Amino acid sequence: MFRKITFLGVAVVLSVLMTSDAGLAANPITIKFSHVVAENTPKGQMAIKFKELVAERLGDKVQVEVFPNSQLFGDNNEVEAMLLGDVQLIAPALAKFERYTQQLRIFDLPFLFRDMAAVEKFQQSAKGQALLSSMESKGLVGLGYLHNGLKQLSCTSPIKVPADASGLKFRIMTSDVLAAQFQAVHAVPLKKPFSEVFTLLQTKAIDGQENTYSNIYSKNLFAFQSYITESNHGVLDYMLVTSIQFWMSLPDDIRKEVKKALDEAILYGNEIAAAQDLADKEKIVSSKQTEIITLSDAERNQWIEVMNPVWLRFEAEIGRDLIDAAYQANM
Ligand code: LMR
């Protein structure tokens, strides 16, 4: 009897040892990366690059599964899903974090950044980097920023000056700053998930929306929009986010390699972003479906003037010093 028990005991210990030895190969750590855009976008391409780099460097210890196009989770539930451990990596637009921090609202202030170089400069500054930790009390850790580009206004009617937008319905991301921006021109903002924009336009439930050229092109949003005003009025960038619980559960060496792969994939995505913005604009122009309206300095100044009070309205929550630092990035 004793010999039987001892034999069984040894077998159990051996099998535990073998499992942990074959270790992660038998049970790889899975990182589900969920996002809402198409694969032929800066974020879509960045996600694929990250998957490839992890496969190359961590072999069968870690596997990345990418779910584009809101396939797994969408705007309304991706952060909650991550906090529940159903997904490990997401990259929402900065406008979508308002339930978790007020500080990231800085990125939605209209006409704050002159170009993407200024956005990059601010994000890489000490103040910009500190914002990556702004949601830690909510269990979220920011792992880096990813660019898409500056937003344009698409619409069924031509828009040149703020008065042209008056009374029209625009889909926006879930941000009170963006709502205030459209209210400033007496338009009607509707907060809706990205996955619904195409249908909202198709059914004429909305007149227009604001987005980057790559999102407008890859989701065919221009199909129902005769005009795009090249307003460059705001930025659409992302934060790569995971849950602190998941992040800290990774062995140190693996966390380091995953972060390295992520940083490289972000650089790759950022390189694509600038080129894709131009290329997708060109594709929209060549389609001849949609006319691109450029603004004169005088027209653009009208938008800046009418939207400027939005800054003041959100100054207390965002912080004057943060707004000043972001503004300085234009210099
Ligand atoms: C949007 O909702 O319009 C964008 O945030 C989608 C995206 O992730 O680029």
mmCIF file of C-alpha atoms and ligand atoms in Angstrom:
data_model
loop_
_atom_site.group_PDB
_atom_site.id
_atom_site.type_symbol
_atom_site.label_atom_id
_atom_site.label_comp_id
_atom_site.label_asym_id
_atom_site.label_seq_id
_atom_site.Cartn_x
_atom_site.Cartn_y
_atom_site.Cartn_z
ATOM 1 C CA MET A 1 0.000 0.000 0.000
ATOM 2 C CA PHE A 2 2.726 2.411 1.116
ATOM 3 C CA ARG A 3 4.690 1.656 -2.056
ATOM 4 C CA LYS A 4 1.616 2.263 -4.150
ATOM 5 C CA ILE A 5 0.996 5.671 -2.532
ATOM 6 C CA THR A 6 4.634 6.652 -2.891
ATOM 7 C CA PHE A 7 4.609 5.685 -6.541
ATOM 8 C CA LEU A 8 1.445 7.695 -7.121
ATOM 9 C CA GLY A 9 2.922 10.668 -5.268
ATOM 10 C CA VAL A 10 6.056 10.598 -7.378
ATOM 11 C CA ALA A 11 3.993 10.360 -10.541
ATOM 12 C CA VAL A 12 1.951 13.421 -9.549
ATOM 13 C CA VAL A 13 5.058 15.453 -8.674
ATOM 14 C CA LEU A 14 6.686 14.412 -11.939
ATOM 15 C CA SER A 15 3.714 15.363 -13.990
ATOM 16 C CA VAL A 16 3.539 18.794 -12.295
ATOM 17 C CA LEU A 17 7.242 19.292 -12.967
ATOM 18 C CA MET A 18 6.877 18.238 -16.582
ATOM 19 C CA THR A 19 3.981 20.599 -17.126
ATOM 20 C CA SER A 20 5.888 23.540 -15.741
ATOM 21 C CA ASP A 21 9.000 22.512 -17.614
ATOM 22 C CA ALA A 22 7.292 22.204 -20.969
ATOM 23 C CA GLY A 23 5.927 25.241 -19.282
ATOM 24 C CA LEU A 24 4.450 27.856 -21.341
ATOM 25 C CA ALA A 25 4.786 25.818 -24.511
ATOM 26 C CA ALA A 26 1.922 23.610 -23.413
ATOM 27 C CA ASN A 27 -0.051 26.568 -22.073
ATOM 28 C CA PRO A 28 1.099 29.694 -23.856
ATOM 29 C CA ILE A 29 0.113 33.066 -22.475
ATOM 30 C CA THR A 30 -2.522 34.425 -24.821
ATOM 31 C CA ILE A 31 -2.813 38.120 -25.549
ATOM 32 C CA LYS A 32 -6.103 38.874 -27.268
ATOM 33 C CA PHE A 33 -5.785 42.237 -28.997
ATOM 34 C CA SER A 34 -9.170 43.651 -29.900
ATOM 35 C CA HIS A 35 -9.766 46.773 -31.966
ATOM 36 C CA VAL A 36 -12.509 48.392 -33.994
ATOM 37 C CA VAL A 37 -10.904 49.426 -37.269
ATOM 38 C CA ALA A 38 -10.056 47.622 -40.506
ATOM 39 C CA GLU A 39 -6.769 45.786 -41.021
ATOM 40 C CA ASN A 40 -5.589 48.211 -43.719
ATOM 41 C CA THR A 41 -5.218 51.084 -41.249
ATOM 42 C CA PRO A 42 -2.286 52.185 -39.053
ATOM 43 C CA LYS A 43 -3.826 50.443 -36.031
ATOM 44 C CA GLY A 44 -4.717 47.312 -38.004
ATOM 45 C CA GLN A 45 -1.176 47.069 -39.384
ATOM 46 C CA MET A 46 0.416 47.804 -36.024
ATOM 47 C CA ALA A 47 -1.557 44.960 -34.443
ATOM 48 C CA ILE A 48 -0.414 42.489 -37.108
ATOM 49 C CA LYS A 49 3.207 43.619 -36.704
ATOM 50 C CA PHE A 50 2.975 43.130 -32.928
ATOM 51 C CA LYS A 51 1.640 39.602 -33.413
ATOM 52 C CA GLU A 52 4.513 38.801 -35.815
ATOM 53 C CA LEU A 53 7.209 40.216 -33.537
ATOM 54 C CA VAL A 54 5.923 38.302 -30.524
ATOM 55 C CA ALA A 55 5.750 35.074 -32.541
ATOM 56 C CA GLU A 56 9.316 35.605 -33.771
ATOM 57 C CA ARG A 57 10.803 36.427 -30.370
ATOM 58 C CA LEU A 58 8.754 34.570 -27.821
ATOM 59 C CA GLY A 59 7.932 31.539 -29.913
ATOM 60 C CA ASP A 60 5.372 29.362 -28.252
ATOM 61 C CA LYS A 61 5.562 31.067 -24.853
ATOM 62 C CA VAL A 62 3.206 33.883 -25.830
ATOM 63 C CA GLN A 63 0.658 34.013 -28.579
ATOM 64 C CA VAL A 64 -1.109 37.114 -29.831
ATOM 65 C CA GLU A 65 -4.564 36.866 -31.360
ATOM 66 C CA VAL A 66 -5.813 39.937 -33.187
ATOM 67 C CA PHE A 67 -9.532 40.710 -33.557
ATOM 68 C CA PRO A 68 -10.124 43.709 -35.874
ATOM 69 C CA ASN A 69 -13.387 45.391 -36.984
ATOM 70 C CA SER A 70 -15.128 45.214 -33.545
ATOM 71 C CA GLN A 71 -15.320 41.425 -34.142
ATOM 72 C CA LEU A 72 -14.757 40.588 -30.493
ATOM 73 C CA PHE A 73 -15.554 43.778 -28.597
ATOM 74 C CA GLY A 74 -16.575 47.269 -29.670
ATOM 75 C CA ASP A 75 -16.426 50.790 -28.290
ATOM 76 C CA ASN A 76 -19.157 50.164 -25.744
ATOM 77 C CA ASN A 77 -17.616 47.185 -23.985
ATOM 78 C CA GLU A 78 -13.905 46.751 -24.747
ATOM 79 C CA VAL A 79 -12.521 48.414 -21.609
ATOM 80 C CA GLU A 80 -14.882 46.508 -19.325
ATOM 81 C CA ALA A 81 -14.022 43.270 -21.158
ATOM 82 C CA MET A 82 -10.367 43.944 -20.483
ATOM 83 C CA LEU A 83 -10.912 44.620 -16.809
ATOM 84 C CA LEU A 84 -12.760 41.282 -16.674
ATOM 85 C CA GLY A 85 -9.820 39.544 -18.359
ATOM 86 C CA ASP A 86 -11.695 38.628 -21.557
ATOM 87 C CA VAL A 87 -9.201 40.576 -23.670
ATOM 88 C CA GLN A 88 -5.668 41.676 -22.781
ATOM 89 C CA LEU A 89 -4.835 44.538 -25.154
ATOM 90 C CA ILE A 90 -6.903 47.298 -26.716
ATOM 91 C CA ALA A 91 -6.097 50.600 -28.416
ATOM 92 C CA PRO A 92 -9.089 52.917 -28.195
ATOM 93 C CA ALA A 93 -9.010 56.457 -29.517
ATOM 94 C CA LEU A 94 -7.999 58.872 -26.761
ATOM 95 C CA ALA A 95 -11.503 60.338 -26.908
ATOM 96 C CA LYS A 96 -12.945 57.105 -25.552
ATOM 97 C CA PHE A 97 -11.375 57.132 -22.072
ATOM 98 C CA GLU A 98 -13.497 59.830 -20.549
ATOM 99 C CA ARG A 99 -15.129 57.452 -18.046
ATOM 100 C CA TYR A 100 -11.689 56.624 -16.676
ATOM 101 C CA THR A 101 -9.858 59.964 -16.650
ATOM 102 C CA GLN A 102 -10.639 63.592 -17.437
ATOM 103 C CA GLN A 103 -7.041 64.402 -18.319
ATOM 104 C CA LEU A 104 -6.965 62.667 -21.686
ATOM 105 C CA ARG A 105 -9.648 65.136 -22.782
ATOM 106 C CA ILE A 106 -6.727 67.350 -23.709
ATOM 107 C CA PHE A 107 -6.378 65.463 -26.993
ATOM 108 C CA ASP A 108 -9.938 66.375 -28.028
ATOM 109 C CA LEU A 109 -9.567 70.143 -27.679
ATOM 110 C CA PRO A 110 -10.233 71.564 -31.157
ATOM 111 C CA PHE A 111 -7.319 73.177 -33.017
ATOM 112 C CA LEU A 112 -4.860 72.521 -30.168
ATOM 113 C CA PHE A 113 -2.223 70.751 -32.254
ATOM 114 C CA ARG A 114 -1.055 72.276 -35.523
ATOM 115 C CA ASP A 115 0.164 68.986 -36.959
ATOM 116 C CA MET A 116 1.129 65.429 -36.029
ATOM 117 C CA ALA A 117 4.695 66.504 -35.231
ATOM 118 C CA ALA A 118 3.296 68.619 -32.387
ATOM 119 C CA VAL A 119 1.159 65.696 -31.192
ATOM 120 C CA GLU A 120 4.229 63.442 -31.167
ATOM 121 C CA LYS A 121 6.308 66.053 -29.324
ATOM 122 C CA PHE A 122 3.688 66.458 -26.593
ATOM 123 C CA GLN A 123 3.109 62.707 -26.227
ATOM 124 C CA GLN A 124 6.829 62.081 -25.802
ATOM 125 C CA SER A 125 7.278 64.921 -23.277
ATOM 126 C CA ALA A 126 7.334 64.191 -19.540
ATOM 127 C CA LYS A 127 3.771 65.458 -19.187
ATOM 128 C CA GLY A 128 2.558 63.407 -22.133
ATOM 129 C CA GLN A 129 4.229 60.252 -20.789
ATOM 130 C CA ALA A 130 2.735 60.839 -17.337
ATOM 131 C CA LEU A 131 -0.730 60.598 -18.910
ATOM 132 C CA LEU A 132 -0.038 56.937 -19.657
ATOM 133 C CA SER A 133 -0.475 56.338 -15.916
ATOM 134 C CA SER A 134 -3.572 58.510 -15.564
ATOM 135 C CA MET A 135 -5.951 55.533 -15.314
ATOM 136 C CA GLU A 136 -4.009 53.353 -12.883
ATOM 137 C CA SER A 137 -6.532 53.899 -10.107
ATOM 138 C CA LYS A 138 -9.075 52.311 -12.481
ATOM 139 C CA GLY A 139 -6.869 49.260 -13.051
ATOM 140 C CA LEU A 140 -5.630 50.360 -16.489
ATOM 141 C CA VAL A 141 -2.074 50.910 -17.625
ATOM 142 C CA GLY A 142 -1.136 52.796 -20.791
ATOM 143 C CA LEU A 143 1.692 51.153 -22.718
ATOM 144 C CA GLY A 144 2.169 53.770 -25.427
ATOM 145 C CA TYR A 145 0.535 56.110 -27.897
ATOM 146 C CA LEU A 146 -0.190 55.265 -31.509
ATOM 147 C CA HIS A 147 -0.919 57.795 -34.240
ATOM 148 C CA ASN A 148 -3.699 57.833 -36.738
ATOM 149 C CA GLY A 149 -3.873 61.465 -37.829
ATOM 150 C CA LEU A 150 -5.837 64.673 -37.944
ATOM 151 C CA LYS A 151 -9.616 64.594 -38.333
ATOM 152 C CA GLN A 152 -11.621 65.907 -41.244
ATOM 153 C CA LEU A 153 -15.319 66.684 -41.444
ATOM 154 C CA SER A 154 -17.364 64.644 -43.877
ATOM 155 C CA CYS A 155 -20.920 65.594 -44.763
ATOM 156 C CA THR A 156 -23.745 65.310 -47.254
ATOM 157 C CA SER A 157 -23.599 69.066 -47.873
ATOM 158 C CA PRO A 158 -20.605 71.366 -48.432
ATOM 159 C CA ILE A 159 -19.191 72.878 -45.254
ATOM 160 C CA LYS A 160 -16.841 75.836 -45.417
ATOM 161 C CA VAL A 161 -17.701 78.050 -42.496
ATOM 162 C CA PRO A 162 -19.185 77.157 -39.092
ATOM 163 C CA ALA A 163 -22.634 78.423 -40.100
ATOM 164 C CA ASP A 164 -22.767 75.653 -42.764
ATOM 165 C CA ALA A 165 -22.785 73.013 -40.012
ATOM 166 C CA SER A 166 -25.610 74.580 -38.054
ATOM 167 C CA GLY A 167 -28.526 72.188 -37.420
ATOM 168 C CA LEU A 168 -26.735 69.178 -38.982
ATOM 169 C CA LYS A 169 -26.279 65.874 -37.136
ATOM 170 C CA PHE A 170 -22.752 64.556 -36.674
ATOM 171 C CA ARG A 171 -21.682 61.243 -35.187
ATOM 172 C CA ILE A 172 -18.953 61.683 -32.571
ATOM 173 C CA MET A 173 -16.918 59.406 -30.315
ATOM 174 C CA THR A 174 -17.965 59.267 -26.665
ATOM 175 C CA SER A 175 -16.434 62.544 -25.551
ATOM 176 C CA ASP A 176 -18.067 65.567 -23.964
ATOM 177 C CA VAL A 177 -15.349 67.756 -25.460
ATOM 178 C CA LEU A 178 -16.296 66.614 -28.959
ATOM 179 C CA ALA A 179 -19.955 67.201 -28.126
ATOM 180 C CA ALA A 180 -19.121 70.753 -27.005
ATOM 181 C CA GLN A 181 -17.093 71.285 -30.169
ATOM 182 C CA PHE A 182 -20.121 70.561 -32.380
ATOM 183 C CA GLN A 183 -22.518 72.432 -30.109
ATOM 184 C CA ALA A 184 -20.261 75.473 -30.517
ATOM 185 C CA VAL A 185 -21.253 75.575 -34.202
ATOM 186 C CA HIS A 186 -24.912 74.797 -33.405
ATOM 187 C CA ALA A 187 -24.675 71.303 -34.855
ATOM 188 C CA VAL A 188 -26.170 68.209 -33.202
ATOM 189 C CA PRO A 189 -23.577 65.675 -31.958
ATOM 190 C CA LEU A 190 -24.548 62.013 -31.502
ATOM 191 C CA LYS A 191 -22.261 59.710 -29.510
ATOM 192 C CA LYS A 192 -22.199 56.376 -31.334
ATOM 193 C CA PRO A 193 -19.778 53.445 -31.616
ATOM 194 C CA PHE A 194 -17.515 53.309 -34.643
ATOM 195 C CA SER A 195 -19.126 50.068 -35.819
ATOM 196 C CA GLU A 196 -22.401 51.935 -36.412
ATOM 197 C CA VAL A 197 -21.122 54.885 -38.433
ATOM 198 C CA PHE A 198 -21.501 53.289 -41.862
ATOM 199 C CA THR A 199 -25.150 52.356 -41.246
ATOM 200 C CA LEU A 200 -25.946 55.716 -39.673
ATOM 201 C CA LEU A 201 -24.675 57.414 -42.822
ATOM 202 C CA GLN A 202 -26.327 54.930 -45.157
ATOM 203 C CA THR A 203 -29.720 55.348 -43.496
ATOM 204 C CA LYS A 204 -29.257 59.121 -43.316
ATOM 205 C CA ALA A 205 -29.723 59.057 -39.558
ATOM 206 C CA ILE A 206 -26.794 61.477 -39.489
ATOM 207 C CA ASP A 207 -25.565 64.080 -41.949
ATOM 208 C CA GLY A 208 -21.890 63.757 -41.279
ATOM 209 C CA GLN A 209 -19.054 62.669 -39.054
ATOM 210 C CA GLU A 210 -15.449 63.542 -38.197
ATOM 211 C CA ASN A 211 -12.614 61.141 -38.855
ATOM 212 C CA THR A 212 -9.221 60.587 -40.410
ATOM 213 C CA TYR A 213 -8.770 59.807 -44.079
ATOM 214 C CA SER A 214 -7.741 56.218 -43.289
ATOM 215 C CA ASN A 215 -10.912 55.504 -41.315
ATOM 216 C CA ILE A 216 -13.095 57.232 -43.897
ATOM 217 C CA TYR A 217 -11.493 55.262 -46.712
ATOM 218 C CA SER A 218 -11.134 51.831 -45.076
ATOM 219 C CA LYS A 219 -14.739 51.780 -43.852
ATOM 220 C CA ASN A 220 -16.074 53.302 -47.061
ATOM 221 C CA LEU A 221 -17.677 56.121 -45.071
ATOM 222 C CA PHE A 222 -17.280 58.449 -48.049
ATOM 223 C CA ALA A 223 -19.812 56.389 -50.029
ATOM 224 C CA PHE A 224 -22.608 58.506 -48.578
ATOM 225 C CA GLN A 225 -20.716 61.730 -48.115
ATOM 226 C CA SER A 226 -20.464 64.068 -51.085
ATOM 227 C CA TYR A 227 -18.032 66.384 -49.266
ATOM 228 C CA ILE A 228 -15.057 66.203 -46.976
ATOM 229 C CA THR A 229 -13.834 69.460 -45.483
ATOM 230 C CA GLU A 230 -10.116 69.240 -44.832
ATOM 231 C CA SER A 231 -10.394 70.986 -41.502
ATOM 232 C CA ASN A 232 -7.597 69.220 -39.560
ATOM 233 C CA HIS A 233 -9.508 70.450 -36.522
ATOM 234 C CA GLY A 234 -8.518 67.741 -34.056
ATOM 235 C CA VAL A 235 -6.402 64.664 -33.541
ATOM 236 C CA LEU A 236 -7.404 60.997 -33.607
ATOM 237 C CA ASP A 237 -4.734 59.036 -31.798
ATOM 238 C CA TYR A 238 -4.773 55.943 -29.624
ATOM 239 C CA MET A 239 -3.492 54.644 -26.332
ATOM 240 C CA LEU A 240 -2.407 51.003 -26.103
ATOM 241 C CA VAL A 241 -3.896 49.857 -22.842
ATOM 242 C CA THR A 242 -3.879 46.707 -20.761
ATOM 243 C CA SER A 243 -5.095 45.856 -17.270
ATOM 244 C CA ILE A 244 -2.641 46.218 -14.422
ATOM 245 C CA GLN A 245 -3.703 42.799 -13.207
ATOM 246 C CA PHE A 246 -2.760 41.086 -16.471
ATOM 247 C CA TRP A 247 0.406 43.141 -16.953
ATOM 248 C CA MET A 248 1.752 42.372 -13.500
ATOM 249 C CA SER A 249 0.859 38.685 -13.835
ATOM 250 C CA LEU A 250 3.435 38.316 -16.631
ATOM 251 C CA PRO A 251 6.887 37.010 -15.683
ATOM 252 C CA ASP A 252 9.376 39.935 -15.719
ATOM 253 C CA ASP A 253 11.380 38.710 -18.719
ATOM 254 C CA ILE A 254 8.263 38.123 -20.791
ATOM 255 C CA ARG A 255 6.750 41.495 -19.851
ATOM 256 C CA LYS A 256 9.985 43.153 -20.990
ATOM 257 C CA GLU A 257 9.985 41.369 -24.364
ATOM 258 C CA VAL A 258 6.296 42.028 -24.953
ATOM 259 C CA LYS A 259 6.790 45.738 -24.232
ATOM 260 C CA LYS A 260 9.762 45.850 -26.600
ATOM 261 C CA ALA A 261 7.739 44.230 -29.377
ATOM 262 C CA LEU A 262 4.889 46.639 -28.701
ATOM 263 C CA ASP A 263 7.185 49.678 -28.873
ATOM 264 C CA GLU A 264 8.556 48.497 -32.210
ATOM 265 C CA ALA A 265 5.091 47.773 -33.578
ATOM 266 C CA ILE A 266 3.993 51.268 -32.525
ATOM 267 C CA LEU A 267 6.923 52.823 -34.396
ATOM 268 C CA TYR A 268 5.955 50.793 -37.439
ATOM 269 C CA GLY A 269 2.294 51.886 -37.124
ATOM 270 C CA ASN A 270 3.327 55.526 -36.779
ATOM 271 C CA GLU A 271 5.406 55.358 -39.943
ATOM 272 C CA ILE A 272 2.425 53.920 -41.801
ATOM 273 C CA ALA A 273 0.036 56.513 -40.376
ATOM 274 C CA ALA A 274 1.607 59.505 -42.096
ATOM 275 C CA ALA A 275 1.899 57.788 -45.483
ATOM 276 C CA GLN A 276 -1.539 56.230 -45.288
ATOM 277 C CA ASP A 277 -3.215 59.541 -44.510
ATOM 278 C CA LEU A 278 -1.993 60.899 -47.852
ATOM 279 C CA ALA A 279 -2.572 57.682 -49.794
ATOM 280 C CA ASP A 280 -6.143 57.226 -48.557
ATOM 281 C CA LYS A 281 -6.958 60.852 -49.270
ATOM 282 C CA GLU A 282 -5.732 60.276 -52.833
ATOM 283 C CA LYS A 283 -7.900 57.157 -53.180
ATOM 284 C CA ILE A 284 -10.961 59.125 -52.077
ATOM 285 C CA VAL A 285 -10.121 61.882 -54.566
ATOM 286 C CA SER A 286 -9.661 59.390 -57.414
ATOM 287 C CA SER A 287 -12.986 57.734 -56.627
ATOM 288 C CA LYS A 288 -14.606 61.012 -57.745
ATOM 289 C CA GLN A 289 -17.436 60.222 -55.342
ATOM 290 C CA THR A 290 -16.531 62.852 -52.817
ATOM 291 C CA GLU A 291 -15.260 66.373 -53.207
ATOM 292 C CA ILE A 292 -12.547 67.558 -50.857
ATOM 293 C CA ILE A 293 -13.010 71.127 -49.705
ATOM 294 C CA THR A 294 -9.962 73.065 -48.532
ATOM 295 C CA LEU A 295 -10.336 76.105 -46.313
ATOM 296 C CA SER A 296 -8.884 79.560 -46.812
ATOM 297 C CA ASP A 297 -7.081 81.074 -43.810
ATOM 298 C CA ALA A 298 -10.057 83.352 -43.189
ATOM 299 C CA GLU A 299 -12.485 80.406 -43.196
ATOM 300 C CA ARG A 300 -10.274 78.372 -40.930
ATOM 301 C CA ASN A 301 -9.958 81.274 -38.519
ATOM 302 C CA GLN A 302 -13.739 81.378 -38.198
ATOM 303 C CA TRP A 303 -13.718 77.765 -36.965
ATOM 304 C CA ILE A 304 -10.888 78.441 -34.543
ATOM 305 C CA GLU A 305 -12.653 81.462 -33.109
ATOM 306 C CA VAL A 306 -16.034 79.819 -32.651
ATOM 307 C CA MET A 307 -14.577 76.635 -31.119
ATOM 308 C CA ASN A 308 -12.041 78.317 -28.864
ATOM 309 C CA PRO A 309 -14.414 78.665 -25.844
ATOM 310 C CA VAL A 310 -14.427 74.852 -25.630
ATOM 311 C CA TRP A 311 -10.900 75.041 -24.198
ATOM 312 C CA LEU A 312 -12.034 77.281 -21.369
ATOM 313 C CA ARG A 313 -14.977 75.065 -20.579
ATOM 314 C CA PHE A 314 -12.757 72.029 -19.919
ATOM 315 C CA GLU A 315 -9.716 73.856 -18.553
ATOM 316 C CA ALA A 316 -10.409 73.099 -14.882
ATOM 317 C CA GLU A 317 -10.658 69.327 -15.435
ATOM 318 C CA ILE A 318 -7.735 69.026 -17.806
ATOM 319 C CA GLY A 319 -5.433 71.509 -16.079
ATOM 320 C CA ARG A 320 -4.156 74.818 -17.444
ATOM 321 C CA ASP A 321 -0.523 73.687 -17.223
ATOM 322 C CA LEU A 322 -1.237 70.619 -19.338
ATOM 323 C CA ILE A 323 -3.012 72.688 -21.988
ATOM 324 C CA ASP A 324 -0.095 75.146 -22.023
ATOM 325 C CA ALA A 325 2.413 72.311 -22.392
ATOM 326 C CA ALA A 326 0.456 70.814 -25.285
ATOM 327 C CA TYR A 327 0.164 74.197 -26.959
ATOM 328 C CA GLN A 328 3.904 74.777 -26.578
ATOM 329 C CA ALA A 329 4.512 71.607 -28.580
ATOM 330 C CA ASN A 330 3.480 73.592 -31.672
ATOM 331 C CA MET A 331 6.490 75.905 -31.275
HETATM 332 C C1 LMR B 1 -13.836 56.335 -34.229
HETATM 333 O O1 LMR B 1 -14.595 55.837 -33.384
HETATM 334 O O2 LMR B 1 -14.213 57.094 -35.119
HETATM 335 C C2 LMR B 1 -12.389 55.972 -34.176
HETATM 336 O O3 LMR B 1 -11.968 56.079 -32.855
HETATM 337 C C3 LMR B 1 -12.146 54.570 -34.637
HETATM 338 C C4 LMR B 1 -10.708 54.204 -34.453
HETATM 339 O O4 LMR B 1 -10.407 53.379 -33.591
HETATM 340 O O5 LMR B 1 -9.896 54.771 -35.179
#
